[in-house]
PDB file of C-alpha atoms and ligand atoms in Angstrom:
ATOM      1  CA  MET A   1     -13.565 -14.335   9.149  1.00 88.00           C
ATOM      2  CA  LYS A   2     -10.949 -14.505  11.321  1.00 93.00           C
ATOM      3  CA  ALA A   3      -8.426 -12.461  10.276  1.00 98.00           C
ATOM      4  CA  TYR A   4      -8.009  -8.446   8.425  1.00 98.00           C
ATOM      5  CA  ILE A   5      -5.177  -7.974   6.462  1.00 98.00           C
ATOM      6  CA  PHE A   6      -4.488  -4.724   4.861  1.00 98.00           C
ATOM      7  CA  ASP A   7      -2.516  -2.999   2.847  1.00 98.00           C
ATOM      8  CA  LEU A   8      -0.982   0.406   3.851  1.00 97.00           C
ATOM      9  CA  ASP A   9      -0.327   2.864   0.585  1.00 95.00           C
ATOM     10  CA  GLY A  10      -3.965   4.082  -0.393  1.00 94.00           C
ATOM     11  CA  VAL A  11      -5.691   2.349   2.016  1.00 97.00           C
ATOM     12  CA  LEU A  12      -5.322   3.306   5.419  1.00 98.00           C
ATOM     13  CA  VAL A  13      -2.390   6.610   4.905  1.00 98.00           C
ATOM     14  CA  ASP A  14      -3.179   9.092   1.257  1.00 93.00           C
ATOM     15  CA  SER A  15       0.527   8.421   0.896  1.00 94.00           C
ATOM     16  CA  ALA A  16       0.673   8.704  -2.477  1.00 90.00           C
ATOM     17  CA  LYS A  17       1.042  12.371  -2.889  1.00 92.00           C
ATOM     18  CA  TYR A  18       4.745  11.653  -1.235  1.00 96.00           C
ATOM     19  CA  HIS A  19       5.012   9.043  -3.487  1.00 96.00           C
ATOM     20  CA  TYR A  20       3.950  11.524  -6.247  1.00 95.00           C
ATOM     21  CA  LEU A  21       5.809  14.650  -4.791  1.00 97.00           C
ATOM     22  CA  ALA A  22       9.410  12.805  -4.781  1.00 98.00           C
ATOM     23  CA  TRP A  23       9.079  10.937  -8.005  1.00 98.00           C
ATOM     24  CA  LYS A  24       8.120  14.680  -9.695  1.00 98.00           C
ATOM     25  CA  ALA A  25      11.414  15.826  -8.032  1.00 98.00           C
ATOM     26  CA  LEU A  26      13.252  13.066  -9.692  1.00 98.00           C
ATOM     27  CA  ALA A  27      11.537  13.705 -12.525  1.00 98.00           C
ATOM     28  CA  ASP A  28      12.515  17.644 -12.079  1.00 98.00           C
ATOM     29  CA  LYS A  29      16.243  16.740 -12.113  1.00 97.00           C
ATOM     30  CA  LEU A  30      16.017  14.823 -14.853  1.00 97.00           C
ATOM     31  CA  GLY A  31      14.662  17.557 -17.232  1.00 98.00           C
ATOM     32  CA  PHE A  32      10.390  16.588 -17.551  1.00 98.00           C
ATOM     33  CA  VAL A  33       7.196  16.660 -16.501  1.00 97.00           C
ATOM     34  CA  PHE A  34       5.664  13.672 -14.641  1.00 97.00           C
ATOM     35  CA  THR A  35       1.647  14.234 -13.518  1.00 95.00           C
ATOM     36  CA  GLU A  36      -0.305  13.053 -10.821  1.00 90.00           C
ATOM     37  CA  LYS A  37      -1.845  11.272 -13.805  1.00 89.00           C
ATOM     38  CA  ASP A  38       1.356   9.566 -14.941  1.00 92.00           C
ATOM     39  CA  ASN A  39       1.919   8.980 -11.165  1.00 90.00           C
ATOM     40  CA  GLU A  40      -1.766   6.853 -10.609  1.00 85.00           C
ATOM     41  CA  ARG A  41       0.728   4.193 -12.952  1.00 88.00           C
ATOM     42  CA  LEU A  42       3.182   4.161 -10.367  1.00 90.00           C
ATOM     43  CA  LYS A  43      -0.065   2.781  -7.090  1.00 85.00           C
ATOM     44  CA  GLY A  44       0.754  -0.918  -5.653  1.00 85.00           C
ATOM     45  CA  VAL A  45       4.023  -1.124  -7.922  1.00 88.00           C
ATOM     46  CA  SER A  46       7.115  -1.718  -5.973  1.00 91.00           C
ATOM     47  CA  ARG A  47      10.268   0.822  -5.520  1.00 95.00           C
ATOM     48  CA  MET A  48      12.820   0.051  -8.644  1.00 94.00           C
ATOM     49  CA  LYS A  49       9.571  -0.736 -11.366  1.00 92.00           C
ATOM     50  CA  SER A  50       8.147   2.464 -10.459  1.00 95.00           C
ATOM     51  CA  LEU A  51      11.364   4.012 -11.441  1.00 98.00           C
ATOM     52  CA  GLU A  52      11.443   2.016 -14.544  1.00 97.00           C
ATOM     53  CA  ILE A  53       8.146   3.475 -15.335  1.00 96.00           C
ATOM     54  CA  LEU A  54       9.347   6.565 -14.309  1.00 97.00           C
ATOM     55  CA  LEU A  55      11.984   6.597 -16.779  1.00 98.00           C
ATOM     56  CA  GLU A  56       9.621   5.384 -19.777  1.00 97.00           C
ATOM     57  CA  ILE A  57       7.689   8.154 -19.246  1.00 97.00           C
ATOM     58  CA  GLY A  58      11.071  10.716 -19.520  1.00 97.00           C
ATOM     59  CA  ASN A  59      12.513   8.208 -22.282  1.00 97.00           C
ATOM     60  CA  ILE A  60      15.513   7.778 -20.228  1.00 97.00           C
ATOM     61  CA  LYS A  61      17.896   5.418 -20.196  1.00 97.00           C
ATOM     62  CA  MET A  62      20.004   4.425 -16.673  1.00 97.00           C
ATOM     63  CA  SER A  63      22.882   1.820 -15.997  1.00 98.00           C
ATOM     64  CA  GLU A  64      21.963  -0.821 -12.949  1.00 97.00           C
ATOM     65  CA  GLU A  65      24.032   1.580 -10.504  1.00 98.00           C
ATOM     66  CA  GLU A  66      22.372   5.231 -11.720  1.00 98.00           C
ATOM     67  CA  LYS A  67      19.075   3.465 -10.803  1.00 98.00           C
ATOM     68  CA  GLU A  68      19.777   2.495  -7.799  1.00 98.00           C
ATOM     69  CA  LYS A  69      21.292   6.010  -7.154  1.00 98.00           C
ATOM     70  CA  ALA A  70      18.216   7.368  -8.511  1.00 98.00           C
ATOM     71  CA  ALA A  71      16.293   5.008  -6.241  1.00 98.00           C
ATOM     72  CA  GLU A  72      17.666   5.809  -3.473  1.00 98.00           C
ATOM     73  CA  GLU A  73      17.643   9.833  -3.812  1.00 98.00           C
ATOM     74  CA  LYS A  74      13.775   9.551  -4.046  1.00 98.00           C
ATOM     75  CA  ASN A  75      13.515   6.969  -1.486  1.00 98.00           C
ATOM     76  CA  ASN A  76      15.476   9.828   0.676  1.00 98.00           C
ATOM     77  CA  LEU A  77      13.263  12.500   0.129  1.00 98.00           C
ATOM     78  CA  TYR A  78       9.900  10.155   0.356  1.00 98.00           C
ATOM     79  CA  ARG A  79      11.114   9.817   3.911  1.00 98.00           C
ATOM     80  CA  ASP A  80      11.563  13.072   4.625  1.00 98.00           C
ATOM     81  CA  TYR A  81       7.708  13.732   3.783  1.00 98.00           C
ATOM     82  CA  ILE A  82       6.721  10.694   6.095  1.00 98.00           C
ATOM     83  CA  SER A  83       8.988  11.720   9.025  1.00 98.00           C
ATOM     84  CA  LYS A  84       6.493  14.726   9.247  1.00 98.00           C
ATOM     85  CA  MET A  85       3.352  12.203   9.217  1.00 98.00           C
ATOM     86  CA  THR A  86       0.951  12.239  11.643  1.00 98.00           C
ATOM     87  CA  PRO A  87      -1.836  10.365  13.040  1.00 98.00           C
ATOM     88  CA  SER A  88      -4.274  12.848  11.312  1.00 97.00           C
ATOM     89  CA  GLU A  89      -3.454  11.125   7.989  1.00 97.00           C
ATOM     90  CA  ILE A  90      -5.124   8.165   8.564  1.00 98.00           C
ATOM     91  CA  LEU A  91      -7.608   8.232   6.218  1.00 98.00           C
ATOM     92  CA  PRO A  92     -11.523   8.447   7.466  1.00 98.00           C
ATOM     93  CA  GLY A  93     -13.418   5.910   8.861  1.00 98.00           C
ATOM     94  CA  VAL A  94     -10.245   3.683   8.839  1.00 98.00           C
ATOM     95  CA  GLU A  95      -9.705   3.946  13.070  1.00 98.00           C
ATOM     96  CA  ASN A  96     -13.368   3.052  14.267  1.00 98.00           C
ATOM     97  CA  PHE A  97     -12.918   0.053  11.216  1.00 98.00           C
ATOM     98  CA  LEU A  98      -9.813  -1.070  13.570  1.00 98.00           C
ATOM     99  CA  LYS A  99     -11.328  -0.415  17.032  1.00 98.00           C
ATOM    100  CA  GLU A 100     -14.964  -2.700  15.986  1.00 97.00           C
ATOM    101  CA  ILE A 101     -12.913  -5.631  14.623  1.00 97.00           C
ATOM    102  CA  LYS A 102      -9.792  -5.482  17.299  1.00 96.00           C
ATOM    103  CA  ALA A 103     -12.622  -5.297  20.392  1.00 96.00           C
ATOM    104  CA  LEU A 104     -13.758  -8.375  18.776  1.00 95.00           C
ATOM    105  CA  GLY A 105     -10.957 -10.111  19.339  1.00 95.00           C
ATOM    106  CA  LYS A 106     -10.191 -10.341  15.594  1.00 96.00           C
ATOM    107  CA  LYS A 107      -6.582 -10.669  13.950  1.00 98.00           C
ATOM    108  CA  THR A 108      -5.043  -7.802  11.755  1.00 98.00           C
ATOM    109  CA  ALA A 109      -1.873  -7.944   9.889  1.00 98.00           C
ATOM    110  CA  ILE A 110      -0.455  -5.308   7.192  1.00 98.00           C
ATOM    111  CA  GLY A 111       0.209  -6.323   3.981  1.00 98.00           C
ATOM    112  CA  SER A 112       2.425  -3.898   2.168  1.00 97.00           C
ATOM    113  CA  ALA A 113       5.367  -3.672  -0.964  1.00 94.00           C
ATOM    114  CA  SER A 114       6.474  -1.047   1.060  1.00 96.00           C
ATOM    115  CA  LYS A 115       9.724  -1.313   2.475  1.00 96.00           C
ATOM    116  CA  ASN A 116       8.534   1.992   4.503  1.00 98.00           C
ATOM    117  CA  THR A 117       5.598   0.255   6.004  1.00 98.00           C
ATOM    118  CA  PRO A 118       7.408   0.811   9.467  1.00 98.00           C
ATOM    119  CA  LEU A 119       8.359   4.347   9.523  1.00 98.00           C
ATOM    120  CA  ILE A 120       4.178   4.928   8.671  1.00 98.00           C
ATOM    121  CA  LEU A 121       2.926   3.262  10.875  1.00 98.00           C
ATOM    122  CA  GLU A 122       4.907   4.380  13.691  1.00 98.00           C
ATOM    123  CA  LYS A 123       4.449   8.050  12.527  1.00 98.00           C
ATOM    124  CA  THR A 124       0.531   7.986  12.085  1.00 98.00           C
ATOM    125  CA  GLY A 125       0.412   5.638  15.301  1.00 98.00           C
ATOM    126  CA  LEU A 126      -1.983   2.546  13.520  1.00 98.00           C
ATOM    127  CA  ASP A 127       1.047   0.062  14.834  1.00 98.00           C
ATOM    128  CA  LYS A 128      -0.859  -0.130  17.474  1.00 97.00           C
ATOM    129  CA  TYR A 129      -3.544  -1.950  15.822  1.00 98.00           C
ATOM    130  CA  PHE A 130      -1.996  -4.207  14.220  1.00 98.00           C
ATOM    131  CA  ASN A 131      -0.977  -7.913  15.028  1.00 98.00           C
ATOM    132  CA  ALA A 132       1.643  -8.512  12.433  1.00 98.00           C
ATOM    133  CA  VAL A 133       3.345  -6.563   9.439  1.00 98.00           C
ATOM    134  CA  ALA A 134       4.498  -8.439   6.357  1.00 98.00           C
ATOM    135  CA  ASP A 135       5.774  -6.101   4.139  1.00 97.00           C
ATOM    136  CA  GLY A 136       8.621  -5.226   1.730  1.00 94.00           C
ATOM    137  CA  THR A 137      11.461  -5.405   3.985  1.00 94.00           C
ATOM    138  CA  ILE A 138      10.740  -9.429   4.649  1.00 95.00           C
ATOM    139  CA  ILE A 139       9.143 -10.454   0.878  1.00 94.00           C
ATOM    140  CA  THR A 140      10.695 -10.789  -2.164  1.00 92.00           C
ATOM    141  CA  LYS A 141       7.917 -11.166  -4.892  1.00 93.00           C
ATOM    142  CA  ALA A 142       5.775  -8.024  -5.578  1.00 91.00           C
ATOM    143  CA  LYS A 143       1.493  -8.179  -6.138  1.00 93.00           C
ATOM    144  CA  PRO A 144       0.135  -9.678  -8.468  1.00 94.00           C
ATOM    145  CA  ASP A 145       2.058 -12.988  -6.422  1.00 96.00           C
ATOM    146  CA  PRO A 146      -0.254 -13.622  -2.923  1.00 98.00           C
ATOM    147  CA  GLU A 147       3.376 -13.687  -1.298  1.00 98.00           C
ATOM    148  CA  VAL A 148       2.815 -10.631   0.662  1.00 98.00           C
ATOM    149  CA  PHE A 149      -0.847 -11.966   1.939  1.00 98.00           C
ATOM    150  CA  LEU A 150       0.299 -16.057   2.375  1.00 98.00           C
ATOM    151  CA  LYS A 151       3.053 -14.238   4.937  1.00 98.00           C
ATOM    152  CA  GLY A 152       0.825 -12.095   7.002  1.00 98.00           C
ATOM    153  CA  ALA A 153      -1.499 -15.084   7.668  1.00 98.00           C
ATOM    154  CA  GLU A 154       1.345 -17.785   8.649  1.00 98.00           C
ATOM    155  CA  MET A 155       2.523 -14.234  11.295  1.00 98.00           C
ATOM    156  CA  LEU A 156      -1.527 -14.249  12.029  1.00 98.00           C
ATOM    157  CA  ASN A 157      -1.278 -18.188  12.603  1.00 98.00           C
ATOM    158  CA  VAL A 158      -4.488 -17.897  10.328  1.00 98.00           C
ATOM    159  CA  ASP A 159      -5.934 -20.111   7.654  1.00 98.00           C
ATOM    160  CA  PRO A 160      -5.133 -18.311   3.837  1.00 98.00           C
ATOM    161  CA  LYS A 161      -9.381 -19.171   3.629  1.00 97.00           C
ATOM    162  CA  ASP A 162      -9.818 -17.269   6.518  1.00 97.00           C
ATOM    163  CA  CYS A 163      -8.578 -13.525   5.326  1.00 98.00           C
ATOM    164  CA  ILE A 164     -10.538 -10.684   4.240  1.00 98.00           C
ATOM    165  CA  VAL A 165      -7.607  -8.336   2.369  1.00 98.00           C
ATOM    166  CA  PHE A 166      -8.420  -4.676   1.678  1.00 98.00           C
ATOM    167  CA  GLU A 167      -6.449  -3.149  -1.306  1.00 97.00           C
ATOM    168  CA  ASP A 168      -6.381  -0.317  -3.404  1.00 95.00           C
ATOM    169  CA  ALA A 169      -4.699  -1.830  -6.387  1.00 92.00           C
ATOM    170  CA  VAL A 170      -5.813  -4.135  -9.382  1.00 92.00           C
ATOM    171  CA  SER A 171      -2.634  -6.049  -8.198  1.00 92.00           C
ATOM    172  CA  GLY A 172      -3.579  -6.705  -4.763  1.00 95.00           C
ATOM    173  CA  VAL A 173      -6.984  -7.526  -5.606  1.00 97.00           C
ATOM    174  CA  GLN A 174      -5.411  -9.862  -7.893  1.00 96.00           C
ATOM    175  CA  ALA A 175      -2.410 -11.191  -4.781  1.00 97.00           C
ATOM    176  CA  ALA A 176      -5.628 -11.851  -2.201  1.00 98.00           C
ATOM    177  CA  HIS A 177      -7.640 -13.986  -4.730  1.00 98.00           C
ATOM    178  CA  ASN A 178      -4.341 -15.819  -5.921  1.00 98.00           C
ATOM    179  CA  ALA A 179      -3.461 -16.322  -2.077  1.00 98.00           C
ATOM    180  CA  GLY A 180      -7.233 -17.740  -1.555  1.00 98.00           C
ATOM    181  CA  MET A 181      -8.397 -14.833   0.679  1.00 98.00           C
ATOM    182  CA  LYS A 182     -11.598 -12.486  -0.837  1.00 98.00           C
ATOM    183  CA  ALA A 183     -10.582  -8.928  -1.267  1.00 98.00           C
ATOM    184  CA  VAL A 184     -12.090  -5.858  -0.584  1.00 98.00           C
ATOM    185  CA  GLY A 185     -11.192  -3.001  -2.929  1.00 98.00           C
ATOM    186  CA  VAL A 186     -11.008   0.684  -1.669  1.00 97.00           C
ATOM    187  CA  GLY A 187     -11.425   2.955  -4.461  1.00 95.00           C
ATOM    188  CA  ASP A 188     -13.567   3.092  -7.520  1.00 92.00           C
ATOM    189  CA  LYS A 189     -15.549   0.029  -8.867  1.00 94.00           C
ATOM    190  CA  SER A 190     -14.450   0.603 -12.555  1.00 93.00           C
ATOM    191  CA  VAL A 191     -10.926   0.098 -11.750  1.00 91.00           C
ATOM    192  CA  LEU A 192     -11.235  -2.678  -9.648  1.00 94.00           C
ATOM    193  CA  THR A 193     -13.539  -4.749 -10.954  1.00 96.00           C
ATOM    194  CA  MET A 194     -12.194  -7.959  -9.853  1.00 97.00           C
ATOM    195  CA  ALA A 195     -12.962  -7.249  -5.814  1.00 98.00           C
ATOM    196  CA  ASP A 196     -15.002  -9.091  -4.083  1.00 98.00           C
ATOM    197  CA  LEU A 197     -17.116  -5.774  -3.054  1.00 97.00           C
ATOM    198  CA  VAL A 198     -15.406  -2.704  -3.745  1.00 97.00           C
ATOM    199  CA  ILE A 199     -15.431   0.968  -1.126  1.00 97.00           C
ATOM    200  CA  LYS A 200     -15.042   3.992  -2.025  1.00 97.00           C
ATOM    201  CA  SER A 201     -13.798   4.805   1.216  1.00 97.00           C
ATOM    202  CA  PHE A 202     -14.371   3.348   5.056  1.00 98.00           C
ATOM    203  CA  GLU A 203     -16.375   6.213   5.704  1.00 97.00           C
ATOM    204  CA  GLY A 204     -19.404   4.819   7.522  1.00 95.00           C
ATOM    205  CA  PHE A 205     -18.014   0.829   6.372  1.00 97.00           C
ATOM    206  CA  SER A 206     -18.741  -1.612   9.596  1.00 96.00           C
ATOM    207  CA  LEU A 207     -17.887  -5.219   9.520  1.00 96.00           C
ATOM    208  CA  LYS A 208     -22.216  -5.620   8.822  1.00 95.00           C
ATOM    209  CA  CYS A 209     -20.958  -4.166   4.954  1.00 95.00           C
ATOM    210  CA  LEU A 210     -19.952  -7.464   4.746  1.00 94.00           C
ATOM    211  CA  GLU A 211     -22.422  -9.285   4.942  1.00 90.00           C
ATOM    212  CA  THR A 212     -22.887  -9.705   1.813  1.00 86.00           C
ATOM    213  CA  ILE A 213     -19.228 -11.659   0.980  1.00 86.00           C
TER     214      ILE A 213
HETATM  215  C1  LIG B   1       3.635   0.017  -2.430  1.00 84.76           C
HETATM  216  C2  LIG B   1       3.293   1.690  -3.135  1.00 84.76           C
HETATM  217  O1  LIG B   1       2.273   0.379  -1.341  1.00 84.76           O
HETATM  218  O2  LIG B   1       4.450   0.116  -1.951  1.00 84.76           O
HETATM  219  C3  LIG B   1       3.959   2.263  -4.165  1.00 84.76           C
HETATM  220  O3  LIG B   1       1.724   2.101  -3.656  1.00 84.76           O
HETATM  221  C4  LIG B   1       4.907   2.217  -3.812  1.00 84.76           C
HETATM  222  O4  LIG B   1       3.500   3.316  -4.602  1.00 84.76           O
HETATM  223  C5  LIG B   1       5.375   0.584  -3.178  1.00 84.76           C
HETATM  224  O5  LIG B   1       6.244   2.124  -4.827  1.00 84.76           O
HETATM  225  C6  LIG B   1       6.994   0.546  -2.530  1.00 84.76           C
HETATM  226  O6  LIG B   1       7.228   1.578  -1.353  1.00 84.76           O
HETATM  227  P1  LIG B   1       8.515   1.724  -0.378  1.00 84.76           P
HETATM  228  O7  LIG B   1       8.147   2.770   0.873  1.00 84.76           O
HETATM  229  O8  LIG B   1       9.191   0.528   0.047  1.00 84.76           O
HETATM  230  O9  LIG B   1       9.346   2.474  -1.885  1.00 84.76           O
HETATM  231 MG1  LIG B   2      -2.081   0.387  -2.081  1.00 84.76          MG
END
């Protein structure tokens, strides 16, 4: 493999908890209960689609204009949380693995739907490990569309077949395959069934573990 492409939320950092707190504040305001289990449905899903799922849970109808306002309100609160993030929030084993691949001169990119990717990379200090960032600010099609990963490969000037993707969302694993790339699922084996390999986390993970795929 010449290049390694990483999803951000749920793979490199646990930002899902901040998404949850921000969506929950909106649900509280709208007067319904939004649980952590409900939040699972929003992983890997775009901001507007997340809002639509949230409104469906609360059985609430909104005009397009109201939706724009609600999504902005949620994002402002989310940004308050992530602007306080520190390098201590990088998930276990992630930095060791990034250091290992960088030491071998391999290329690395981010492939994330989030428009807040630059802020998280800056606050956690992860930005120094990546040659390219393909994120929600430059893509138009959500995963499982391969756009974000193809964009990452293009930015790195690497053939998609020489890239491997790390993903925690089913739609992300599908997007990697749709891009003609191998996919390592980070999370639950019973959920990420289509991945070429599934790891619980990066703890103890090294390039050697990829020899089987
Ligand atoms: C994904 C997250 O990475 O980014 C989703 O898994 C989130 O939960 C999506 O909705 C969009 O993020 P943002 O930061 O642009 O609202
Ligand atoms: Mg993710």
